[in-house]
CSV table of C-alpha atoms in Angstrom, one decimal:
chain,number,residue,atom,x,y,z
H,1,MET,CA,11.8,8.1,-19.8
H,2,HIS,CA,8.2,9.4,-20.0
H,3,PHE,CA,5.3,8.5,-17.7
H,4,ASP,CA,1.8,9.8,-17.4
H,5,GLU,CA,0.8,12.0,-14.5
H,6,VAL,CA,-0.3,10.0,-11.5
H,7,HIS,CA,-3.5,10.9,-9.9
H,8,SER,CA,-4.7,10.0,-6.4
H,9,LYS,CA,-7.6,8.0,-7.9
H,10,HIS,CA,-5.2,5.6,-9.5
H,11,PHE,CA,-4.5,4.0,-6.1
H,12,ILE,CA,-8.1,3.1,-5.3
H,13,THR,CA,-9.3,2.2,-8.7
H,14,LEU,CA,-8.7,-1.1,-10.7
H,15,SER,CA,-7.8,-1.0,-14.3
H,16,ARG,CA,-6.9,-3.6,-16.9
H,17,THR,CA,-4.2,-1.2,-18.0
H,18,PRO,CA,-1.4,-0.6,-15.5
H,19,HIS,CA,-1.6,2.8,-13.9
H,20,PRO,CA,1.5,5.1,-14.3
H,21,HIS,CA,2.7,4.4,-10.8
H,22,THR,CA,2.9,0.6,-11.4
H,23,LEU,CA,5.0,1.1,-14.5
H,24,MET,CA,7.3,3.4,-12.5
H,25,GLU,CA,7.6,0.9,-9.7
H,26,GLN,CA,8.6,-1.9,-12.3
H,27,THR,CA,11.2,0.6,-13.9
H,28,LEU,CA,12.6,1.4,-10.5
H,29,VAL,CA,13.1,-2.5,-9.6
H,30,ALA,CA,14.6,-3.0,-13.1
H,31,MET,CA,17.0,0.1,-12.8
H,32,GLY,CA,18.1,-1.3,-9.4
H,33,GLY,CA,19.1,-4.6,-10.9
H,34,GLY,CA,15.8,-6.7,-10.1
H,35,GLY,CA,15.3,-8.9,-7.1
H,36,ASN,CA,16.2,-7.7,-3.6
H,37,ASP,CA,18.5,-5.1,-5.0
H,38,GLY,CA,15.9,-3.8,-7.3
H,39,MET,CA,13.2,-3.8,-4.5
H,40,ASN,CA,15.7,-1.8,-2.3
H,41,PHE,CA,16.4,0.7,-4.9
H,42,ARG,CA,12.7,1.1,-5.4
H,43,LYS,CA,12.2,1.8,-1.6
H,44,GLN,CA,15.2,4.3,-1.7
H,45,ALA,CA,13.9,6.1,-4.7
H,46,LEU,CA,10.3,6.4,-3.3
H,47,ALA,CA,11.8,7.7,0.1
H,48,ALA,CA,13.7,10.3,-1.8
H,49,ALA,CA,10.6,11.3,-3.6
H,50,GLY,CA,8.8,11.7,-0.4
H,51,TRP,CA,7.1,8.4,0.5
H,52,HIS,CA,8.2,8.0,4.1
H,53,TYR,CA,6.0,5.1,5.0
H,54,ASP,CA,7.3,1.6,5.3
H,55,GLY,CA,6.6,-1.2,2.9
H,56,LEU,CA,3.6,-2.5,4.8
H,57,VAL,CA,1.6,0.9,4.4
H,58,PRO,CA,-0.3,0.6,1.0
H,59,PHE,CA,-0.4,3.7,-1.3
H,60,ALA,CA,-4.3,3.7,-1.2
H,61,LYS,CA,-4.0,4.6,2.5
H,62,HIS,CA,-2.6,7.9,1.5
H,63,PRO,CA,-3.4,8.4,-2.1
H,64,GLU,CA,-2.8,12.2,-2.2
H,65,HIS,CA,0.8,11.8,-0.7
H,66,ALA,CA,1.5,8.8,-3.0
H,67,ALA,CA,0.4,10.7,-6.1
H,68,LYS,CA,2.7,13.6,-5.0
H,69,ALA,CA,5.8,11.3,-4.5
H,70,PHE,CA,5.2,9.5,-7.8
H,71,ASN,CA,4.8,12.7,-9.8
H,72,LYS,CA,8.1,13.9,-8.3
H,73,LEU,CA,9.6,10.6,-9.5
H,74,ARG,CA,7.9,11.1,-12.9
H,75,LYS,CA,9.8,14.4,-13.3
H,76,ALA,CA,13.1,12.9,-12.0
H,77,PHE,CA,12.6,10.0,-14.7
H,78,ALA,CA,12.6,12.7,-17.5
H,79,LYS,CA,16.1,13.8,-16.5
H,80,ALA,CA,17.7,10.5,-15.5
H,81,ALA,CA,18.9,7.4,-17.2
H,82,THR,CA,20.8,5.8,-14.2
H,83,THR,CA,20.0,5.0,-10.6
H,84,ASP,CA,22.6,7.7,-9.6
H,85,GLU,CA,21.1,10.4,-11.9
H,86,LEU,CA,17.5,9.5,-10.7
H,87,LEU,CA,18.5,10.0,-6.9
H,88,GLN,CA,20.3,13.2,-7.8
H,89,ALA,CA,17.4,14.6,-9.6
H,90,LEU,CA,15.1,13.6,-6.7
H,91,LYS,CA,17.4,15.6,-4.3
H,92,HIS,CA,17.4,18.6,-6.5
H,93,HIS,CA,13.7,18.7,-7.1
């Protein structure tokens, strides 16, 4: 799965077109099965990618850190088709 590179400015600018991190978040929720399970997987994958803040901290608060985590996720998505493969790719990256 391919996503465009994430830049810190994506977290502080509005756009009619969804930014890559938004598309990745939607994909994570879908991969995790949607609903609460999907949201839990999204949280788990973001933590594995290096985003160690809780769900109440917006990405815009730490845009450089968020961009780094999402770009790590982006590389893992290129190698993974399942939730397990994605988490494994994040561990080895």
